[in-house]
mmCIF file of C-alpha atoms in Angstrom:
data_model
loop_
_atom_site.group_PDB
_atom_site.id
_atom_site.type_symbol
_atom_site.label_atom_id
_atom_site.label_comp_id
_atom_site.label_asym_id
_atom_site.label_seq_id
_atom_site.Cartn_x
_atom_site.Cartn_y
_atom_site.Cartn_z
ATOM 1 C CA MET A 21 208.440 31.535 132.537
ATOM 2 C CA LEU A 22 207.276 34.898 133.679
ATOM 3 C CA VAL A 23 203.578 34.837 134.086
ATOM 4 C CA TYR A 24 202.596 37.644 136.229
ATOM 5 C CA TRP A 25 202.641 41.247 134.707
ATOM 6 C CA ILE A 26 204.396 44.125 136.350
ATOM 7 C CA PRO A 27 202.766 45.482 138.516
ATOM 8 C CA HIS A 28 202.704 42.032 140.032
ATOM 9 C CA GLU A 29 199.223 42.193 141.477
ATOM 10 C CA VAL A 30 197.745 42.211 137.966
ATOM 11 C CA PRO A 31 197.010 38.689 137.003
ATOM 12 C CA HIS A 32 198.570 37.037 134.107
ATOM 13 C CA THR A 33 196.312 36.366 130.928
ATOM 14 C CA LEU A 34 198.106 33.301 129.521
ATOM 15 C CA PRO A 35 195.508 30.711 128.393
ATOM 16 C CA ALA A 36 195.410 27.535 130.315
ATOM 17 C CA ASN A 37 197.084 24.427 128.773
ATOM 18 C CA ALA A 38 195.051 21.516 127.459
ATOM 19 C CA SER A 39 193.058 20.148 130.356
ATOM 20 C CA HIS A 40 191.082 17.223 128.907
ATOM 21 C CA ARG A 41 191.578 13.875 127.171
ATOM 22 C CA VAL A 42 188.822 12.885 125.019
ATOM 23 C CA GLY A 43 187.410 9.379 124.327
ATOM 24 C CA ILE A 44 184.509 7.636 122.574
ATOM 25 C CA GLY A 45 182.176 4.647 123.134
ATOM 26 C CA ALA A 46 180.575 3.309 120.019
ATOM 27 C CA PHE A 47 177.084 2.084 119.945
ATOM 28 C CA VAL A 48 176.993 0.258 116.640
ATOM 29 C CA LEU A 49 173.767 -1.242 115.272
ATOM 30 C CA ASN A 50 173.603 -3.796 112.269
ATOM 31 C CA HIS A 51 170.469 -4.313 110.010
ATOM 32 C CA ASP A 52 168.956 -6.898 112.353
ATOM 33 C CA GLY A 53 168.993 -4.358 115.159
ATOM 34 C CA GLN A 54 171.873 -6.157 117.063
ATOM 35 C CA MET A 55 174.800 -4.180 118.515
ATOM 36 C CA LEU A 56 178.370 -4.774 118.382
ATOM 37 C CA VAL A 57 180.104 -5.759 121.686
ATOM 38 C CA VAL A 58 183.696 -6.497 122.798
ATOM 39 C CA LYS A 59 185.287 -8.222 125.756
ATOM 40 C CA GLU A 60 188.563 -6.575 126.611
ATOM 41 C CA LYS A 61 191.701 -8.561 127.549
ATOM 42 C CA SER A 62 192.646 -6.397 130.537
ATOM 43 C CA GLY A 63 191.264 -3.539 132.796
ATOM 44 C CA ARG A 64 188.285 -3.172 135.107
ATOM 45 C CA SER A 65 185.734 -4.552 132.729
ATOM 46 C CA THR A 66 187.067 -7.906 131.721
ATOM 47 C CA GLY A 67 184.332 -10.577 131.527
ATOM 48 C CA THR A 68 181.671 -7.875 130.573
ATOM 49 C CA TRP A 69 180.418 -7.325 127.039
ATOM 50 C CA LYS A 70 181.017 -3.608 126.373
ATOM 51 C CA LEU A 71 180.789 -1.097 123.825
ATOM 52 C CA PRO A 72 183.980 -0.554 121.707
ATOM 53 C CA THR A 73 185.815 2.345 123.196
ATOM 54 C CA GLY A 74 188.977 4.320 122.496
ATOM 55 C CA GLY A 75 190.764 7.578 122.661
ATOM 56 C CA VAL A 76 190.448 10.474 120.211
ATOM 57 C CA ASP A 77 193.746 11.234 118.528
ATOM 58 C CA GLU A 78 195.130 14.772 118.749
ATOM 59 C CA GLY A 79 193.534 16.635 115.865
ATOM 60 C CA GLU A 80 190.880 14.137 115.130
ATOM 61 C CA ASP A 81 187.166 14.683 115.023
ATOM 62 C CA ILE A 82 184.919 12.815 117.504
ATOM 63 C CA CYS A 83 182.618 11.401 114.790
ATOM 64 C CA MET A 84 185.819 10.169 112.797
ATOM 65 C CA ALA A 85 187.535 8.662 116.007
ATOM 66 C CA ALA A 86 184.395 6.570 116.728
ATOM 67 C CA VAL A 87 184.373 5.025 113.101
ATOM 68 C CA ARG A 88 188.347 4.515 113.332
ATOM 69 C CA GLU A 89 188.201 2.808 116.759
ATOM 70 C CA VAL A 90 185.362 0.402 115.592
ATOM 71 C CA GLN A 91 187.306 -0.543 112.515
ATOM 72 C CA GLU A 92 190.563 -0.936 114.478
ATOM 73 C CA GLU A 93 189.063 -3.208 117.320
ATOM 74 C CA THR A 94 186.629 -5.174 115.100
ATOM 75 C CA GLY A 95 187.132 -4.752 111.467
ATOM 76 C CA ILE A 96 183.538 -3.440 111.065
ATOM 77 C CA GLU A 97 183.046 -0.467 108.838
ATOM 78 C CA THR A 98 180.547 2.008 110.034
ATOM 79 C CA GLU A 99 179.156 5.640 109.443
ATOM 80 C CA PHE A 100 178.430 8.022 112.258
ATOM 81 C CA VAL A 101 174.714 8.648 113.016
ATOM 82 C CA GLU A 102 174.491 10.751 116.266
ATOM 83 C CA LEU A 103 176.010 11.627 119.465
ATOM 84 C CA LEU A 104 173.848 10.404 122.252
ATOM 85 C CA ALA A 105 175.522 11.666 125.318
ATOM 86 C CA PHE A 106 178.713 12.435 127.203
ATOM 87 C CA ARG A 107 180.230 12.425 130.524
ATOM 88 C CA GLN A 108 182.877 14.639 132.078
ATOM 89 C CA SER A 109 184.949 13.276 134.816
ATOM 90 C CA HIS A 110 187.941 14.586 136.659
ATOM 91 C CA LYS A 111 191.358 13.633 137.898
ATOM 92 C CA SER A 112 191.349 10.666 135.760
ATOM 93 C CA PHE A 113 194.785 11.142 134.400
ATOM 94 C CA PHE A 114 197.741 13.024 136.198
ATOM 95 C CA GLY A 115 195.153 15.563 137.367
ATOM 96 C CA LYS A 116 193.503 15.953 133.928
ATOM 97 C CA SER A 117 189.953 15.493 133.021
ATOM 98 C CA ASP A 118 188.282 13.332 130.659
ATOM 99 C CA LEU A 119 185.283 13.743 128.341
ATOM 100 C CA PHE A 120 183.798 10.503 126.944
ATOM 101 C CA PHE A 121 181.251 10.696 124.026
ATOM 102 C CA ILE A 122 178.717 7.902 123.359
ATOM 103 C CA CYS A 123 178.408 7.852 119.482
ATOM 104 C CA MET A 124 175.746 5.882 117.588
ATOM 105 C CA LEU A 125 176.979 4.437 114.371
ATOM 106 C CA LYS A 126 175.448 2.286 111.501
ATOM 107 C CA SER A 127 177.323 -0.654 110.461
ATOM 108 C CA LEU A 128 178.217 -1.021 106.673
ATOM 109 C CA SER A 129 179.880 -4.359 107.113
ATOM 110 C CA PHE A 130 179.016 -7.394 109.240
ATOM 111 C CA SER A 131 181.933 -9.912 109.295
ATOM 112 C CA ILE A 132 184.077 -9.352 112.458
ATOM 113 C CA HIS A 133 187.844 -9.490 112.417
ATOM 114 C CA LYS A 134 188.836 -8.709 115.918
ATOM 115 C CA GLN A 135 192.289 -6.946 116.978
ATOM 116 C CA ASP A 136 194.122 -9.427 119.031
ATOM 117 C CA ALA A 137 196.248 -7.049 121.182
ATOM 118 C CA GLU A 138 193.332 -5.573 123.480
ATOM 119 C CA ILE A 139 190.159 -7.581 122.484
ATOM 120 C CA GLU A 140 189.417 -11.052 123.941
ATOM 121 C CA GLU A 141 186.237 -11.510 122.008
ATOM 122 C CA ALA A 142 183.773 -9.438 119.678
ATOM 123 C CA LYS A 143 180.249 -10.402 118.520
ATOM 124 C CA TRP A 144 176.826 -9.051 117.539
ATOM 125 C CA MET A 145 174.390 -9.188 120.495
ATOM 126 C CA GLU A 146 170.851 -8.482 121.224
ATOM 127 C CA ILE A 147 170.510 -5.086 123.045
ATOM 128 C CA GLU A 148 168.366 -6.359 125.857
ATOM 129 C CA GLU A 149 170.939 -9.083 126.599
ATOM 130 C CA TYR A 150 173.661 -6.427 126.587
ATOM 131 C CA ALA A 151 171.640 -4.193 129.078
ATOM 132 C CA SER A 152 170.693 -6.978 131.444
ATOM 133 C CA GLN A 153 174.537 -7.966 132.303
ATOM 134 C CA PRO A 154 174.723 -7.910 136.150
ATOM 135 C CA LYS A 155 178.219 -6.366 136.251
ATOM 136 C CA LEU A 156 177.182 -3.532 133.738
ATOM 137 C CA ASN A 157 174.137 -2.802 136.219
ATOM 138 C CA GLN A 158 176.554 -2.244 139.121
ATOM 139 C CA SER A 159 177.722 0.893 137.602
ATOM 140 C CA GLU A 160 175.176 3.626 137.633
ATOM 141 C CA LEU A 161 176.633 5.291 134.514
ATOM 142 C CA SER A 162 176.743 2.246 132.441
ATOM 143 C CA LYS A 163 173.080 1.440 133.373
ATOM 144 C CA ILE A 164 171.921 4.837 132.200
ATOM 145 C CA ILE A 165 174.012 4.583 129.039
ATOM 146 C CA ALA A 166 172.542 1.256 128.208
ATOM 147 C CA ASN A 167 169.008 2.673 128.949
ATOM 148 C CA ILE A 168 169.778 5.553 126.366
ATOM 149 C CA CYS A 169 170.927 3.030 123.814
ATOM 150 C CA VAL A 170 167.609 0.858 124.204
ATOM 151 C CA ALA A 171 165.585 4.176 123.950
ATOM 152 C CA LYS A 172 167.339 5.147 120.885
ATOM 153 C CA THR A 173 166.544 1.803 119.070
ATOM 154 C CA LYS A 174 162.829 2.573 120.090
ATOM 155 C CA GLU A 175 163.082 6.098 118.447
ATOM 156 C CA LYS A 176 162.445 7.596 121.892
ATOM 157 C CA TYR A 177 165.622 9.491 122.125
ATOM 158 C CA THR A 178 167.065 12.668 120.370
ATOM 159 C CA GLY A 179 170.864 12.890 120.095
ATOM 160 C CA PHE A 180 173.164 15.394 118.493
ATOM 161 C CA SER A 181 174.036 15.038 114.740
ATOM 162 C CA ALA A 182 177.428 16.355 113.358
ATOM 163 C CA LEU A 183 177.413 19.289 111.134
ATOM 164 C CA LEU A 184 180.452 20.261 109.181
ATOM 165 C CA THR A 185 180.808 23.984 109.139
ATOM 166 C CA THR A 186 183.468 26.777 109.531
ATOM 167 C CA THR A 187 184.709 28.234 112.701
ATOM 168 C CA GLY A 188 184.400 31.762 113.725
ATOM 169 C CA LEU A 189 185.595 34.157 111.042
ATOM 170 C CA SER A 190 188.955 32.213 110.497
ATOM 171 C CA GLY A 191 187.081 29.806 107.979
ATOM 172 C CA LYS A 192 188.618 26.631 109.394
ATOM 173 C CA LYS A 193 186.531 23.610 109.081
ATOM 174 C CA CYS A 194 184.927 22.132 112.193
ATOM 175 C CA TYR A 195 182.093 20.028 113.438
ATOM 176 C CA LEU A 196 179.075 21.360 115.265
ATOM 177 C CA TYR A 197 177.140 18.660 117.221
ATOM 178 C CA SER A 198 173.528 19.758 117.815
ATOM 179 C CA ASN A 199 169.927 18.862 117.318
ATOM 180 C CA ILE A 200 169.130 20.932 114.188
ATOM 181 C CA MET B 1 211.324 8.298 128.590
ATOM 182 C CA LEU B 2 211.283 4.550 127.269
ATOM 183 C CA VAL B 3 208.057 4.343 125.352
ATOM 184 C CA TYR B 4 208.700 1.286 122.990
ATOM 185 C CA TRP B 5 208.592 -2.017 124.486
ATOM 186 C CA ILE B 6 211.161 -4.839 123.991
ATOM 187 C CA PRO B 7 210.885 -6.278 121.187
ATOM 188 C CA HIS B 8 210.940 -2.829 119.859
ATOM 189 C CA GLU B 9 208.371 -3.510 117.109
ATOM 190 C CA VAL B 10 205.625 -3.853 119.686
ATOM 191 C CA PRO B 11 203.928 -0.410 120.036
ATOM 192 C CA HIS B 12 203.992 1.208 123.413
ATOM 193 C CA THR B 13 200.679 1.542 125.374
ATOM 194 C CA LEU B 14 201.114 4.684 127.118
ATOM 195 C CA PRO B 15 197.912 6.837 127.075
ATOM 196 C CA ALA B 16 198.025 10.101 125.224
ATOM 197 C CA ASN B 17 198.368 13.306 127.214
ATOM 198 C CA ALA B 18 195.490 15.876 127.482
ATOM 199 C CA SER B 19 194.555 16.947 123.949
ATOM 200 C CA HIS B 20 191.850 19.488 124.450
ATOM 201 C CA ARG B 21 191.042 22.722 126.011
ATOM 202 C CA VAL B 22 187.393 23.257 126.948
ATOM 203 C CA GLY B 23 185.290 26.385 126.803
ATOM 204 C CA ILE B 24 181.786 27.609 127.131
ATOM 205 C CA GLY B 25 179.353 30.096 125.599
ATOM 206 C CA ALA B 26 176.484 31.128 127.964
ATOM 207 C CA PHE B 27 172.959 31.780 126.644
ATOM 208 C CA VAL B 28 171.399 33.516 129.385
ATOM 209 C CA LEU B 29 167.597 34.331 129.363
ATOM 210 C CA ASN B 30 165.665 36.584 131.995
ATOM 211 C CA HIS B 31 162.187 36.549 132.824
ATOM 212 C CA ASP B 32 161.286 39.077 130.050
ATOM 213 C CA GLY B 33 162.846 36.477 127.490
ATOM 214 C CA GLN B 34 165.800 38.894 126.885
ATOM 215 C CA MET B 35 169.337 37.350 126.648
ATOM 216 C CA LEU B 36 172.585 38.567 128.271
ATOM 217 C CA VAL B 37 175.057 40.019 125.796
ATOM 218 C CA VAL B 38 178.583 41.385 126.213
ATOM 219 C CA LYS B 39 181.101 43.399 124.098
ATOM 220 C CA GLU B 40 184.595 42.470 124.531
ATOM 221 C CA LYS B 41 187.575 44.943 125.016
ATOM 222 C CA SER B 42 189.896 42.960 122.698
ATOM 223 C CA GLY B 43 189.917 40.121 120.304
ATOM 224 C CA ARG B 44 188.405 39.355 116.966
ATOM 225 C CA SER B 45 184.842 39.934 118.033
ATOM 226 C CA THR B 46 185.105 43.523 119.324
ATOM 227 C CA GLY B 47 182.180 45.724 118.286
ATOM 228 C CA THR B 48 179.799 42.577 118.178
ATOM 229 C CA TRP B 49 177.315 41.829 120.951
ATOM 230 C CA LYS B 50 178.258 38.221 121.860
ATOM 231 C CA LEU B 51 177.440 35.523 124.396
ATOM 232 C CA PRO B 52 179.617 35.562 127.522
ATOM 233 C CA THR B 53 182.282 33.037 126.968
ATOM 234 C CA GLY B 54 185.076 31.573 129.010
ATOM 235 C CA GLY B 55 187.407 28.638 129.797
ATOM 236 C CA VAL B 56 186.496 25.683 131.841
ATOM 237 C CA ASP B 57 189.217 25.524 134.650
ATOM 238 C CA GLU B 58 191.068 22.229 135.275
ATOM 239 C CA GLY B 59 188.685 19.992 137.353
ATOM 240 C CA GLU B 60 185.757 21.999 136.851
ATOM 241 C CA ASP B 61 182.329 20.824 135.418
ATOM 242 C CA ILE B 62 181.032 22.308 132.294
ATOM 243 C CA CYS B 63 177.641 23.335 133.664
ATOM 244 C CA MET B 64 179.404 24.976 136.773
ATOM 245 C CA ALA B 65 181.869 26.837 134.503
ATOM 246 C CA ALA B 66 179.031 28.489 132.632
ATOM 247 C CA VAL B 67 177.522 29.825 135.739
ATOM 248 C CA ARG B 68 180.811 31.008 137.096
ATOM 249 C CA GLU B 69 181.737 32.720 133.937
ATOM 250 C CA VAL B 70 178.591 34.618 133.542
ATOM 251 C CA GLN B 71 178.833 35.695 137.391
ATOM 252 C CA GLU B 72 182.451 36.983 136.887
ATOM 253 C CA GLU B 73 181.933 38.794 133.587
ATOM 254 C CA THR B 74 178.484 40.264 134.413
ATOM 255 C CA GLY B 75 177.633 39.908 137.970
ATOM 256 C CA ILE B 76 174.492 37.956 137.021
ATOM 257 C CA GLU B 77 173.541 34.806 139.051
ATOM 258 C CA THR B 78 172.333 31.976 136.996
ATOM 259 C CA GLU B 79 171.325 28.356 136.957
ATOM 260 C CA PHE B 80 172.173 25.762 134.400
ATOM 261 C CA VAL B 81 169.246 24.552 132.192
ATOM 262 C CA GLU B 82 170.614 22.597 129.191
ATOM 263 C CA LEU B 83 173.669 22.006 126.966
ATOM 264 C CA LEU B 84 172.411 23.192 123.476
ATOM 265 C CA ALA B 85 175.389 22.202 121.119
ATOM 266 C CA PHE B 86 179.067 21.970 120.888
ATOM 267 C CA ARG B 87 181.855 22.393 118.466
ATOM 268 C CA GLN B 88 185.306 20.724 118.190
ATOM 269 C CA SER B 89 188.131 22.614 116.462
ATOM 270 C CA HIS B 90 191.580 21.657 115.988
ATOM 271 C CA LYS B 91 195.170 23.241 116.065
ATOM 272 C CA SER B 92 193.511 26.270 117.972
ATOM 273 C CA PHE B 93 196.254 26.461 120.640
ATOM 274 C CA PHE B 94 199.852 24.958 120.184
ATOM 275 C CA GLY B 95 198.572 22.165 118.148
ATOM 276 C CA LYS B 96 195.916 21.289 120.698
ATOM 277 C CA SER B 97 192.154 21.061 120.083
ATOM 278 C CA ASP B 98 189.293 23.017 121.465
ATOM 279 C CA LEU B 99 185.756 21.910 122.486
ATOM 280 C CA PHE B 100 183.265 24.774 122.994
ATOM 281 C CA PHE B 101 179.934 24.057 124.670
ATOM 282 C CA ILE B 102 176.995 26.212 124.395
ATOM 283 C CA CYS B 103 174.988 26.138 127.591
ATOM 284 C CA MET B 104 171.556 27.655 128.170
ATOM 285 C CA LEU B 105 171.039 29.242 131.662
ATOM 286 C CA LYS B 106 168.293 30.956 133.457
ATOM 287 C CA SER B 107 168.971 34.164 135.311
ATOM 288 C CA LEU B 108 168.293 34.411 138.858
ATOM 289 C CA SER B 109 169.292 38.142 139.259
ATOM 290 C CA PHE B 110 168.957 41.051 136.736
ATOM 291 C CA SER B 111 171.212 43.877 137.808
ATOM 292 C CA ILE B 112 174.377 43.726 135.672
ATOM 293 C CA HIS B 113 177.824 44.572 137.199
ATOM 294 C CA LYS B 114 180.258 44.017 134.567
ATOM 295 C CA GLN B 115 183.985 42.982 134.936
ATOM 296 C CA ASP B 116 186.064 45.899 133.729
ATOM 297 C CA ALA B 117 189.328 43.961 132.583
ATOM 298 C CA GLU B 118 187.938 42.220 129.632
ATOM 299 C CA ILE B 119 184.258 43.416 129.100
ATOM 300 C CA GLU B 120 183.494 46.728 127.391
ATOM 301 C CA GLU B 121 179.695 46.680 127.815
ATOM 302 C CA ALA B 122 177.052 44.265 129.005
ATOM 303 C CA LYS B 123 173.273 44.367 128.618
ATOM 304 C CA TRP B 124 170.050 42.464 128.067
ATOM 305 C CA MET B 125 169.066 42.405 124.462
ATOM 306 C CA GLU B 126 166.093 40.886 122.395
ATOM 307 C CA ILE B 127 167.191 37.770 120.854
ATOM 308 C CA GLU B 128 166.199 38.711 117.304
ATOM 309 C CA GLU B 129 168.373 41.876 117.503
ATOM 310 C CA TYR B 130 171.265 39.658 118.628
ATOM 311 C CA ALA B 131 170.759 37.144 115.732
ATOM 312 C CA SER B 132 170.430 40.084 113.104
ATOM 313 C CA GLN B 133 173.954 41.638 113.794
ATOM 314 C CA PRO B 134 175.710 41.666 110.518
ATOM 315 C CA LYS B 135 179.134 40.720 111.754
ATOM 316 C CA LEU B 136 177.762 37.654 113.482
ATOM 317 C CA ASN B 137 176.138 36.560 110.290
ATOM 318 C CA GLN B 138 179.354 36.593 108.510
ATOM 319 C CA SER B 139 180.436 33.455 110.608
ATOM 320 C CA GLU B 140 178.618 30.311 109.487
ATOM 321 C CA LEU B 141 179.144 28.852 112.871
ATOM 322 C CA SER B 142 177.887 31.991 114.977
ATOM 323 C CA LYS B 143 174.904 32.006 112.703
ATOM 324 C CA ILE B 144 173.839 28.363 113.218
ATOM 325 C CA ILE B 145 174.410 28.681 117.025
ATOM 326 C CA ALA B 146 172.100 31.931 117.148
ATOM 327 C CA ASN B 147 169.482 30.037 115.160
ATOM 328 C CA ILE B 148 169.669 27.333 117.819
ATOM 329 C CA CYS B 149 169.222 29.915 120.559
ATOM 330 C CA VAL B 150 166.184 31.509 118.789
ATOM 331 C CA ALA B 151 164.702 27.883 118.146
ATOM 332 C CA LYS B 152 165.256 27.118 121.976
ATOM 333 C CA THR B 153 163.188 30.167 123.015
ATOM 334 C CA LYS B 154 160.256 28.827 120.812
ATOM 335 C CA GLU B 155 160.551 25.280 122.517
ATOM 336 C CA LYS B 156 161.595 23.682 119.055
ATOM 337 C CA TYR B 157 164.772 22.507 120.258
ATOM 338 C CA THR B 158 165.979 19.526 122.390
ATOM 339 C CA GLY B 159 169.295 19.851 124.404
ATOM 340 C CA PHE B 160 171.184 17.918 126.763
ATOM 341 C CA SER B 161 170.537 18.192 130.444
ATOM 342 C CA ALA B 162 173.214 17.501 133.269
ATOM 343 C CA LEU B 163 172.601 14.474 135.362
ATOM 344 C CA LEU B 164 174.823 14.059 138.511
ATOM 345 C CA THR B 165 175.743 10.223 138.539
ATOM 346 C CA THR B 166 178.997 8.173 139.375
ATOM 347 C CA THR B 167 181.385 7.095 136.942
ATOM 348 C CA GLY B 168 182.274 3.408 136.198
ATOM 349 C CA LEU B 169 182.818 1.225 139.106
ATOM 350 C CA SER B 170 185.071 3.683 141.138
ATOM 351 C CA GLY B 171 181.998 5.511 142.479
ATOM 352 C CA LYS B 172 183.497 9.077 141.628
ATOM 353 C CA LYS B 173 180.858 11.716 140.974
ATOM 354 C CA CYS B 174 180.461 12.973 137.453
ATOM 355 C CA TYR B 175 177.926 14.615 135.242
ATOM 356 C CA LEU B 176 176.380 12.771 132.271
ATOM 357 C CA TYR B 177 174.897 15.211 129.519
ATOM 358 C CA SER B 178 172.170 13.607 127.743
ATOM 359 C CA ASN B 179 168.349 13.981 126.663
ATOM 360 C CA ILE B 180 166.774 11.681 129.168
#
């Protein structure tokens, strides 16, 4: 493909291709203040209770992806509450980058029906017990995220809510995540 | 490429390719409380004073991209303060999605040297004047973002700051954006 204009010292102005994959981690609370945790069958975090996580599909909203992944992995119905934090990492997939959004959700059902392909176990757990797992605390990032979740349960943390609006002048629907 | 396992009714587990482009809009304040605005030479928003915007390069951190874009478009040196909001839109580029992050920056220099290729004009402007532009107010999203910027100058808004940490157990450096 011709990407340099004539004269050739002028840079091309083609927009860059998609550069990021997007994933979510779901912090789901039930009415008793317990959180939903899973143990995965494979991967780095086997043996540790962790947040349900998953990839955001092409064309999918982050807040919807969190609800879908929780339903798929655990059978729990939820509604999106707030986006608590996100991390950006690089070279995580064939040179591409990765954005991982921690979403807080409220459970609308309580009876767990785990998905067998990827999930070893799923249960409701006290947040303090989750946050005190030794392997989790070996990861600086996981430790901070656990602290944010604990702070949120004590109403000492302000996340971003999702507002359905329209983008630019085109009128397409989109979500804005902000603290308004 | 073979992507369905044998037996073929078992779904493949290949991760999805990159699905998102990432861009930034920069809300830059100087010591007098004025904001940095530009008029672009082409595109939908010609004639409107707007935030400097640009794409995040592959492998680049969002907070760094905002500083780089402002320097490239206006010659102004800045430092990252906070991430104020973001929107996710879909089918914006050959079926791919787009994440656009509004970053607040503090100016470290004041003399504008605009880039000629894309920028028609650049200047410092009162925020109220920016927010009252008729064309800007035709876009619901731009209006909300302008309101967030105004609220931030009145210290009535809590954004996400950027914390350099390490991802998972691999020890790679990454930024976590949160309100801690």
